[in-house]
């Protein structure tokens, strides 16, 4: 039996998968509204397959939801901590949710005689477990780590949009522990859970496991900024396309083809936050992380690159123009707009007195919460681009791949299209009367 504290994206997805595959899971969260919604089958966010997995697990009783940590600790042997670790404004991570959860777990452990395993799944910088989690649990419970209870670090690599499949088939399990008994308990749990499909496992200490998570995300972010840098170079010269370059270098097995898609830059609740936290951590241990800073700078500069490309393609300043933005979420197949590059572009357009029309298949509601009536929202991409001076395509939603030049020509004031995400076939648009430009495409047919 296990409990999961923190029913955000990672906690809820993990709870749903474990319960769906027969584990008895107690999900805990302090947010009463969220708990009531989940219990009645209303998802706090969109994630493919999550609703179906949760519904069956709630119906068959494998998943129970409560606000009561004490009760959850007493009735389970393993507790996953999946509370958020948001950023302070200077980039450091805010551990207050984790501290609160650990305080409650520690207090509950006071009344428990059996050994209990605490699994840190929340993303935390190196040394957090040894310097905060362990001592706080010992202090609150009055018990000894490694003897009465154990702590392991078990970072999560699941992605939004494929969280259920990623949890069912992880590419790797990392277990960092300071005593082997605790590590063995979690290893055996996963071996029973995955059976013949047990993924590759790496056992290490807690500091290393904590840094693995950050190194993983920082490397992927750096790969994206690298290809965006090459894309920006491509835009300065003729007859070169970053997509051809990504395809070719991706064939080198030492590089690999994933995360080489040039675009408007990375967003979401993880990469920007984790990059900032790792930069701050590195500085705190007196190492200047120049490469990580370049990754961040390159990413932050992508909004300007896109707006400059729009001006160059329109042949005039963007200020005061009517602009259509297609795609608002930080990537396709999610309604999540946290750190979405589209939103950053919209802010800049508003600052430049533009009229902004937006469309997204899923993220309109979340965007409305941020911009209210400062921009106009459309359920239909064609109505969205009506009478606009320029359309910027920001997200690779499948339905955008079907867009045809005639649709822009028919609807827009002047058919100027910027494919910031490289969704469309450039040949089709360059050979039409759309004035077309795209990230990393080193030529355009300026017909204006
Ligand atoms: C990321 C990692 O991929 C997960 O392994 C990790 O567990 C998760 O963060 C986390 O730390 O919780 P996620 O943020 O859901 O997952 O999304 P990704 O699919 O990694 O995309 C991140 C951003 O990079 C998006 O804005 C995406 O559009 C962008 N991206 C991705 C590119 O611009 N180019 C690419 O080639 C790939």
PDB file of C-alpha atoms in Angstrom, residues 325-331 334-343 346 356-368 371 375-378 394-395 397 400:
ATOM      1  CA  UNK A 325      -1.480  34.057 -32.747  1.00  0.00           C
ATOM      2  CA  UNK A 326      -2.232  30.395 -33.451  1.00  0.00           C
ATOM      3  CA  UNK A 327      -1.315  28.207 -30.464  1.00  0.00           C
ATOM      4  CA  UNK A 328      -1.076  29.284 -26.818  1.00  0.00           C
ATOM      5  CA  UNK A 329      -0.060  26.246 -24.771  1.00  0.00           C
ATOM      6  CA  UNK A 330       3.651  25.613 -24.090  1.00  0.00           C
ATOM      7  CA  UNK A 331       3.466  22.636 -26.430  1.00  0.00           C
ATOM      8  CA  UNK A 334      -1.941  20.249 -23.275  1.00  0.00           C
ATOM      9  CA  UNK A 335      -3.934  23.199 -21.927  1.00  0.00           C
ATOM     10  CA  UNK A 336      -0.921  24.269 -19.835  1.00  0.00           C
ATOM     11  CA  UNK A 337       0.235  27.820 -20.566  1.00  0.00           C
ATOM     12  CA  UNK A 338       2.863  28.082 -17.821  1.00  0.00           C
ATOM     13  CA  UNK A 339       5.986  29.786 -19.229  1.00  0.00           C
ATOM     14  CA  UNK A 340       4.474  29.481 -22.679  1.00  0.00           C
ATOM     15  CA  UNK A 341       6.434  31.458 -25.270  1.00  0.00           C
ATOM     16  CA  UNK A 342       3.155  32.451 -26.952  1.00  0.00           C
ATOM     17  CA  UNK A 343       2.140  34.357 -23.835  1.00  0.00           C
ATOM     18  CA  UNK A 346       1.445  38.374 -26.675  1.00  0.00           C
ATOM     19  CA  UNK A 356      -4.066  40.539 -30.753  1.00  0.00           C
ATOM     20  CA  UNK A 357      -6.375  37.708 -31.854  1.00  0.00           C
ATOM     21  CA  UNK A 358      -5.658  34.259 -30.444  1.00  0.00           C
ATOM     22  CA  UNK A 359      -6.706  30.681 -31.107  1.00  0.00           C
ATOM     23  CA  UNK A 360      -5.840  27.407 -29.393  1.00  0.00           C
ATOM     24  CA  UNK A 361      -7.669  24.066 -29.407  1.00  0.00           C
ATOM     25  CA  UNK A 362      -7.373  23.718 -25.617  1.00  0.00           C
ATOM     26  CA  UNK A 363      -5.665  26.602 -23.851  1.00  0.00           C
ATOM     27  CA  UNK A 364      -8.089  29.500 -24.471  1.00  0.00           C
ATOM     28  CA  UNK A 365      -9.554  29.378 -20.953  1.00  0.00           C
ATOM     29  CA  UNK A 366      -6.180  29.389 -19.217  1.00  0.00           C
ATOM     30  CA  UNK A 367      -5.063  32.284 -21.425  1.00  0.00           C
ATOM     31  CA  UNK A 368      -8.220  34.262 -20.620  1.00  0.00           C
ATOM     32  CA  UNK A 371      -5.056  38.524 -20.473  1.00  0.00           C
ATOM     33  CA  UNK A 375      -6.913  40.385 -26.442  1.00  0.00           C
ATOM     34  CA  UNK A 376      -9.600  38.610 -28.529  1.00  0.00           C
ATOM     35  CA  UNK A 377     -10.228  34.869 -28.290  1.00  0.00           C
ATOM     36  CA  UNK A 378     -11.423  32.635 -31.127  1.00  0.00           C
ATOM     37  CA  UNK A 394       3.341  29.109 -32.316  1.00  0.00           C
ATOM     38  CA  UNK A 395       2.334  25.531 -31.462  1.00  0.00           C
ATOM     39  CA  UNK A 397      -1.121  21.226 -32.850  1.00  0.00           C
ATOM     40  CA  UNK A 400      -2.531  23.394 -37.780  1.00  0.00           C
TER      41      UNK A 400
END
